[in-house]
PDB file of C-alpha atoms and ligand atoms in Angstrom:
ATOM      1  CA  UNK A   1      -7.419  27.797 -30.995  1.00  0.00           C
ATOM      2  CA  UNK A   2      -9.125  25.458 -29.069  1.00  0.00           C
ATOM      3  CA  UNK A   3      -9.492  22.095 -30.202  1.00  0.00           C
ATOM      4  CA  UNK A   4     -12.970  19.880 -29.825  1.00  0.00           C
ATOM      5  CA  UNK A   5     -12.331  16.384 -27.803  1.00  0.00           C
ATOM      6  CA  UNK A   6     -14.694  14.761 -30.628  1.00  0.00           C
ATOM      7  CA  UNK A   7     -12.277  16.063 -33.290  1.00  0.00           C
ATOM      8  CA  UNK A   8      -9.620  13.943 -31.584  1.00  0.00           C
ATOM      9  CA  UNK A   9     -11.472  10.761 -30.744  1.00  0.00           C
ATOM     10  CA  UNK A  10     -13.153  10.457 -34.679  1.00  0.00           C
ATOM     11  CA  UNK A  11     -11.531  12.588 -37.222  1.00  0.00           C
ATOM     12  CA  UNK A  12     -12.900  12.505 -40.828  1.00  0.00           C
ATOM     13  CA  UNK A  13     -15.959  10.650 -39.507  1.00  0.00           C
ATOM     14  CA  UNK A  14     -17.769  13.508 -37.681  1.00  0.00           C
ATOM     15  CA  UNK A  15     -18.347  16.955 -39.372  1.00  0.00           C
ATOM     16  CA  UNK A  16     -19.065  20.391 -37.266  1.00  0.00           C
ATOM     17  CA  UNK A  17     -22.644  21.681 -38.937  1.00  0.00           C
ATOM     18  CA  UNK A  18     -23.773  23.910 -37.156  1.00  0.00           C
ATOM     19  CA  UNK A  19     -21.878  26.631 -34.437  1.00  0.00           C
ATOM     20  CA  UNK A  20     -23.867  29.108 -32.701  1.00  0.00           C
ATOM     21  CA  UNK A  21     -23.309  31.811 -30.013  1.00  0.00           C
ATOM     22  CA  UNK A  22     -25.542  31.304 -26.625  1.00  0.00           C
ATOM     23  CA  UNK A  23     -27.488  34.659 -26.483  1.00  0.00           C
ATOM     24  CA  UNK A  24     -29.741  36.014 -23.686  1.00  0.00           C
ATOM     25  CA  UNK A  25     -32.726  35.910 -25.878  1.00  0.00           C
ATOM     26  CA  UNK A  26     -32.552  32.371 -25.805  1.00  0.00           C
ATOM     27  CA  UNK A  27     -33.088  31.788 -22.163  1.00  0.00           C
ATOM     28  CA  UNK A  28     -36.076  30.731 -19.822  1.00  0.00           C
ATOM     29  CA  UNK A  29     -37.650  32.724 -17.505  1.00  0.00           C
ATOM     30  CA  UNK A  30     -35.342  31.853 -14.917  1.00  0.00           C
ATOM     31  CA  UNK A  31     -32.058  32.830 -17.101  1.00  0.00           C
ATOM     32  CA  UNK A  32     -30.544  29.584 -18.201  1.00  0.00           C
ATOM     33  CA  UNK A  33     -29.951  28.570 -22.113  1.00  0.00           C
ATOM     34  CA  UNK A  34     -34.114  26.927 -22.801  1.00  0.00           C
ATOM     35  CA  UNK A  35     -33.512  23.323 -23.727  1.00  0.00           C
ATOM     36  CA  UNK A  36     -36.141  23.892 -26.503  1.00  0.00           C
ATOM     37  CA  UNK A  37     -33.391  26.053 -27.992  1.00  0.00           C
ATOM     38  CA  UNK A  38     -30.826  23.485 -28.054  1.00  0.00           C
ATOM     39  CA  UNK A  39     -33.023  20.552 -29.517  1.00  0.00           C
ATOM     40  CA  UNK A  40     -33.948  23.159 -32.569  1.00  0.00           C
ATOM     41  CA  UNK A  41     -29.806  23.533 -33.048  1.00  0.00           C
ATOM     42  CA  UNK A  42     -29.918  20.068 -32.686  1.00  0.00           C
ATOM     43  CA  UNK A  43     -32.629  19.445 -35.521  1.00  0.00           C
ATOM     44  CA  UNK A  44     -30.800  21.989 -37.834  1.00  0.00           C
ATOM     45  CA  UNK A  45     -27.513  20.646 -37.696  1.00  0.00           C
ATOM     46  CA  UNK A  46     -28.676  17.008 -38.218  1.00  0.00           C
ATOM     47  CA  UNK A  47     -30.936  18.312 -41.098  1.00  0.00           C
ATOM     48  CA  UNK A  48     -28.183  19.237 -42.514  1.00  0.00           C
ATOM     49  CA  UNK A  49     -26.757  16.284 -42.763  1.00  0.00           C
ATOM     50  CA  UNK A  50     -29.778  14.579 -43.694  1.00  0.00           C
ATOM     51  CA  UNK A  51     -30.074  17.200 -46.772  1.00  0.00           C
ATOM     52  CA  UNK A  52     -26.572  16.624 -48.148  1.00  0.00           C
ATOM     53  CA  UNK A  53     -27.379  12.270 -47.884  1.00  0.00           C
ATOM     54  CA  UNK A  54     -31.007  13.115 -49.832  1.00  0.00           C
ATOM     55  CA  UNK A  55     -29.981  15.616 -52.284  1.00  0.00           C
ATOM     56  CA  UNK A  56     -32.769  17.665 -51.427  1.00  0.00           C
ATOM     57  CA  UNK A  57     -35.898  18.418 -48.872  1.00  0.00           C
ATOM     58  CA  UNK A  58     -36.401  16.445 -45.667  1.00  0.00           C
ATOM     59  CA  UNK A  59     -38.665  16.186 -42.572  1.00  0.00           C
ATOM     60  CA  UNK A  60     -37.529  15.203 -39.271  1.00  0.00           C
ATOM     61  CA  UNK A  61     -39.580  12.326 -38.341  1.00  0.00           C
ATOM     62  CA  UNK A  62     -38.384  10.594 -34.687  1.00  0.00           C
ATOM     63  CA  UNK A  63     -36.069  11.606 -32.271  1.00  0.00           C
ATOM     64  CA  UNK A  64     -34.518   8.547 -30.995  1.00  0.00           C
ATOM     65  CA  UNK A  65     -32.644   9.825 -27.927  1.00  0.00           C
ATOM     66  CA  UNK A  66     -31.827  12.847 -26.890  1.00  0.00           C
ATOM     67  CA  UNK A  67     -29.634  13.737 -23.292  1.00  0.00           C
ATOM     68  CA  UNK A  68     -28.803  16.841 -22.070  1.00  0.00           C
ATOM     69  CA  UNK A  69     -25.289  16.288 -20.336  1.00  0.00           C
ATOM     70  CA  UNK A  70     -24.338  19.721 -18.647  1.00  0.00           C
ATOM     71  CA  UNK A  71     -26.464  23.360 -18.355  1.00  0.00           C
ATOM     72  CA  UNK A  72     -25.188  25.907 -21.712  1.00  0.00           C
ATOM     73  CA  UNK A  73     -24.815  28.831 -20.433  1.00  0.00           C
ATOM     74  CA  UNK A  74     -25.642  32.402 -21.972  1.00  0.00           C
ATOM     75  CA  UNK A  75     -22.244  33.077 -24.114  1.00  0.00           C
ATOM     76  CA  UNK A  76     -20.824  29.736 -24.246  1.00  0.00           C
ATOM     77  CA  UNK A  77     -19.945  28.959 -28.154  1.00  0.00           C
ATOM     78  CA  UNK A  78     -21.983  26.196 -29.068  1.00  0.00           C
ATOM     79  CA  UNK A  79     -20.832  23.697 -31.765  1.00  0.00           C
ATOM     80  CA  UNK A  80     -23.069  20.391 -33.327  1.00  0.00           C
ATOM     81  CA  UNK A  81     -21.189  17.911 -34.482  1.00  0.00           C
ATOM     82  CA  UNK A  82     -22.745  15.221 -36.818  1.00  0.00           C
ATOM     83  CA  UNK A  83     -22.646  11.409 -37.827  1.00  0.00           C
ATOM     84  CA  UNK A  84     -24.353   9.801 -40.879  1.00  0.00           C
ATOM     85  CA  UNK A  85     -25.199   6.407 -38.444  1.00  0.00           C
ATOM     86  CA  UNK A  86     -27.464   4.350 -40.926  1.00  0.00           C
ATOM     87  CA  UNK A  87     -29.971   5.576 -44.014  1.00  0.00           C
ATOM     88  CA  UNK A  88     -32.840   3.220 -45.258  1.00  0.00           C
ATOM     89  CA  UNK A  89     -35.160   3.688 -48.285  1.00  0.00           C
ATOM     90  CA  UNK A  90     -36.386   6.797 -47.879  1.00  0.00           C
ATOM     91  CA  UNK A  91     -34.321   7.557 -43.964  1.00  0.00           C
ATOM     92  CA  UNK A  92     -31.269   8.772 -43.013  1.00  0.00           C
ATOM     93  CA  UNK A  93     -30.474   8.677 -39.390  1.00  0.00           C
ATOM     94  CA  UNK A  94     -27.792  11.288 -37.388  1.00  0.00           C
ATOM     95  CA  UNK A  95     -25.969  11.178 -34.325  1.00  0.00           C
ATOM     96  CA  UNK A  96     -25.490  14.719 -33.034  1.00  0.00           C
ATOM     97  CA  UNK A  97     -23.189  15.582 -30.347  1.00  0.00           C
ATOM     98  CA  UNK A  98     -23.298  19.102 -28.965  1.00  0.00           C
ATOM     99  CA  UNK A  99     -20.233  20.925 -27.081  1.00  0.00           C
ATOM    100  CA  UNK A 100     -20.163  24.652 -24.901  1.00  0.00           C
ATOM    101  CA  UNK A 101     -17.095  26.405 -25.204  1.00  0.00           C
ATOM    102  CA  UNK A 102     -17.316  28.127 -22.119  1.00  0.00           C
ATOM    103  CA  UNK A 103     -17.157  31.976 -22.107  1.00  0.00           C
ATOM    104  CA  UNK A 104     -16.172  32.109 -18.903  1.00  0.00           C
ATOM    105  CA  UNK A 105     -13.269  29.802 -19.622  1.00  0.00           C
ATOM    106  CA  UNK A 106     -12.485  29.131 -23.527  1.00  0.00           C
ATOM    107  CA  UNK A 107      -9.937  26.326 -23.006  1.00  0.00           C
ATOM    108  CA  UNK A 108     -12.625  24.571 -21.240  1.00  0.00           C
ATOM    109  CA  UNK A 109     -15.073  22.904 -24.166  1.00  0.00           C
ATOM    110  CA  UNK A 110     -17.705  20.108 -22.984  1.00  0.00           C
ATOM    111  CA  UNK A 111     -20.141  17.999 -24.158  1.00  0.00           C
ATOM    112  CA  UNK A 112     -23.817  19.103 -23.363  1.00  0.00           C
ATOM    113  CA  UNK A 113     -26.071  17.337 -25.475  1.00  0.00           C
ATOM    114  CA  UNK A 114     -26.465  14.192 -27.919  1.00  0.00           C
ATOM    115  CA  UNK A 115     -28.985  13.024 -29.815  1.00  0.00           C
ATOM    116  CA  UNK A 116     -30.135  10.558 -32.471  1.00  0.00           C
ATOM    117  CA  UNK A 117     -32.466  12.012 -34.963  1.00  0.00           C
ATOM    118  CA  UNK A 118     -34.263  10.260 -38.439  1.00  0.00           C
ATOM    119  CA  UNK A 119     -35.546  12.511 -41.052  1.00  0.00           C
ATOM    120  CA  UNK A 120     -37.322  10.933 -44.078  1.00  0.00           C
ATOM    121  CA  UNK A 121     -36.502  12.093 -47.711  1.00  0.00           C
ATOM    122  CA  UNK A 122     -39.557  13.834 -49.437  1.00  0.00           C
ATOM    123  CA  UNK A 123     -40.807  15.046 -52.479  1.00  0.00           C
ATOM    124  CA  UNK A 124     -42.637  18.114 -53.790  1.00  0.00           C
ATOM    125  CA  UNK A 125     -45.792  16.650 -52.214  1.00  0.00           C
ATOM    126  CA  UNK A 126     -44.105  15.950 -48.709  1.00  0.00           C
ATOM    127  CA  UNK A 127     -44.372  12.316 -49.500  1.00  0.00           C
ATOM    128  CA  UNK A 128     -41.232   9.515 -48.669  1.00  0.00           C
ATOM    129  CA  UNK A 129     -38.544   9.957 -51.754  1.00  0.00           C
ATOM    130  CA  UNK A 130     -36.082   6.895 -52.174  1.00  0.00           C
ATOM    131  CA  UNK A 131     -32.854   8.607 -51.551  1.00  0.00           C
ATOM    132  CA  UNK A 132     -30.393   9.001 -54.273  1.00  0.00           C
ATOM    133  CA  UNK A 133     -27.444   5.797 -54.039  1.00  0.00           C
ATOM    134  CA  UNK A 134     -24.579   6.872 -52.275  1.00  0.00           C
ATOM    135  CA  UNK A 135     -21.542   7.146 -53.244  1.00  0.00           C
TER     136      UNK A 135
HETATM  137  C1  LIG B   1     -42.149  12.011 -42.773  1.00  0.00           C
HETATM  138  C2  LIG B   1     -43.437  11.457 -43.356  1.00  0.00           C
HETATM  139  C3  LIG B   1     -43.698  12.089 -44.713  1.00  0.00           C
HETATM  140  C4  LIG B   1     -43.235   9.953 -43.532  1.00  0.00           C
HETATM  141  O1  LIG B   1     -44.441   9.448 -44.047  1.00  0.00           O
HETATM  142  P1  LIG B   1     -44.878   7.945 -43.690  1.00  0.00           P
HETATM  143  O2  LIG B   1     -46.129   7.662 -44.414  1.00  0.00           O
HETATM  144  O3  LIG B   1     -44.830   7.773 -42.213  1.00  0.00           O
HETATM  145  O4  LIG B   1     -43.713   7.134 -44.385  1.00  0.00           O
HETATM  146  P2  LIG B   1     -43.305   5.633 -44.265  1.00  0.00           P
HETATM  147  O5  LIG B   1     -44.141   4.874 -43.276  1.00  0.00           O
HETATM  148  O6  LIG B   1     -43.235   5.125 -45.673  1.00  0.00           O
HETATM  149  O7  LIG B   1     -41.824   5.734 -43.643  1.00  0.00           O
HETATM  150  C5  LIG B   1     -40.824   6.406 -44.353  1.00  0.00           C
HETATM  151  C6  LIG B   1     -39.502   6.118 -43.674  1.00  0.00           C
HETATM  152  O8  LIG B   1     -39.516   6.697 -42.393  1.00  0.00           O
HETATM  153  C7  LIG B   1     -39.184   5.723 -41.430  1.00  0.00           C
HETATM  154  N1  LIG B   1     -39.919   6.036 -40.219  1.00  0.00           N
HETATM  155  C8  LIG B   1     -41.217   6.382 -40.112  1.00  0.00           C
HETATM  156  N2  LIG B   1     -41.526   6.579 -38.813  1.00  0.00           N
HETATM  157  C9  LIG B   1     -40.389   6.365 -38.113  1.00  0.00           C
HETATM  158  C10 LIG B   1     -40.058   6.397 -36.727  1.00  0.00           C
HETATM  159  N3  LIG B   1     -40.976   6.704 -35.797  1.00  0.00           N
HETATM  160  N4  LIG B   1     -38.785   6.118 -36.365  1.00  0.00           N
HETATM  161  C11 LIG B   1     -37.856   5.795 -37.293  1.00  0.00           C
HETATM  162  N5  LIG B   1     -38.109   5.756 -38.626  1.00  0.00           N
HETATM  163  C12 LIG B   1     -39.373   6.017 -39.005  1.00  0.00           C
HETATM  164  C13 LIG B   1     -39.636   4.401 -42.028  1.00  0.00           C
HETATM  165  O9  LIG B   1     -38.953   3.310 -41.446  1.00  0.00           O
HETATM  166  C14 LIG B   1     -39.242   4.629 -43.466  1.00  0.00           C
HETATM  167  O10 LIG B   1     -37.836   4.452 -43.609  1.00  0.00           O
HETATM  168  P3  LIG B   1     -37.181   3.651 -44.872  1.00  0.00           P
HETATM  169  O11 LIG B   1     -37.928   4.068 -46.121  1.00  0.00           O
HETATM  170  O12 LIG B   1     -35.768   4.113 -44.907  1.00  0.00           O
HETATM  171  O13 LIG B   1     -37.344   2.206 -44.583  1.00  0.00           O
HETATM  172  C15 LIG B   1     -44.680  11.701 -42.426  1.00  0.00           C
HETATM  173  O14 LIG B   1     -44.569  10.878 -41.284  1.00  0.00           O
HETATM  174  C16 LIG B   1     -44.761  13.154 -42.002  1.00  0.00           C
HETATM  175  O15 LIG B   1     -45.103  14.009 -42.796  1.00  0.00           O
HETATM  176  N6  LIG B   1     -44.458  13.419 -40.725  1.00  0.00           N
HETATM  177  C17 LIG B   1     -44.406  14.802 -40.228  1.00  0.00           C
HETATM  178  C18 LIG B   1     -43.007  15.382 -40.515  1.00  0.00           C
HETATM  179  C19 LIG B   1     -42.876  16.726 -39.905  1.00  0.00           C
HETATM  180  O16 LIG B   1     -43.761  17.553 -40.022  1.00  0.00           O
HETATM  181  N7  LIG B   1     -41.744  16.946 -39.251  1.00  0.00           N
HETATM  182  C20 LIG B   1     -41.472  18.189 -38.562  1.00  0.00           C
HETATM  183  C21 LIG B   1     -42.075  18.165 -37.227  1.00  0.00           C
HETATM  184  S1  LIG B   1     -42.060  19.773 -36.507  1.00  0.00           S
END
């Protein structure tokens, strides 16, 4: 098994959300992994997160930062690792980092991506909710 650098450097803090194959449907015309497909990974995995902090529905409303470190590749195992970094009122902000297990090599796993991502807690009407006190 191959073991994740960030699993390492933070355990217990980070949690792996979201792990997805690379498939050739999700390239660009010019046959690398689209970057759009990444950043909706991205969004999924931190929504996630964001769900489990809100007890319920959530819209992503800014995206803070977001780098793309190295190319993923079609076939490289990609895995979305998430943070809880800070909720507000109605907000809960995630750090996402993003690693390729590389098909071509499986021992080698690197980071591609990382982001910082609020979503805003909302009610039946879409409107902010005050998120449930954490425990
Ligand atoms: C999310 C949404 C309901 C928030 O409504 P709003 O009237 O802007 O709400 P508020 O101004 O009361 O802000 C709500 C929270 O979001 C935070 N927020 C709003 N805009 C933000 C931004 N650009 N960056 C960081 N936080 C932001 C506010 O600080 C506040 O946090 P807090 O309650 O923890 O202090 C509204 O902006 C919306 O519907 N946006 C579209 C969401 C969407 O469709 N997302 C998917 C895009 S494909």
């Amino acid at each position: 098994m191959t073991s994740h650098p960030i699993e390492e450097r933070n355990p217990g803090e980070w949690q792996l959300t979201v792990r997805v194959l690379a498939m050739p449907a999700d390239t660009n015309p010019t046959g690398d992994v689209f970057g759009g497909w990444l950043m909706s990974q991205v969004d999924i995995a931190g929504s996630i997160l964001a769900v489990q902090v809100a007890q319920g529905r959530v819209a992503t409303v800014a995206v803070h930062e977001f780098q793309f470190l190295k190319p993923v590749l079609v076939g490289d195992l990609v895995s979305c690792y998430t943070e809880l970094e800070r909720t507000g009122n109605t907000s809960v902000r995630v750090k996402v980092e993003v690693y390729a297990e590389r098909e071509r090599d499986p021992r080698t796993v690197e980071q591609v991506a990382n982001a910082s991502i609020t979503y805003v807690a909302v009610d039946e009407n879409a409107r902010p909710r005050k998120l449930p006190a954490l425990s």
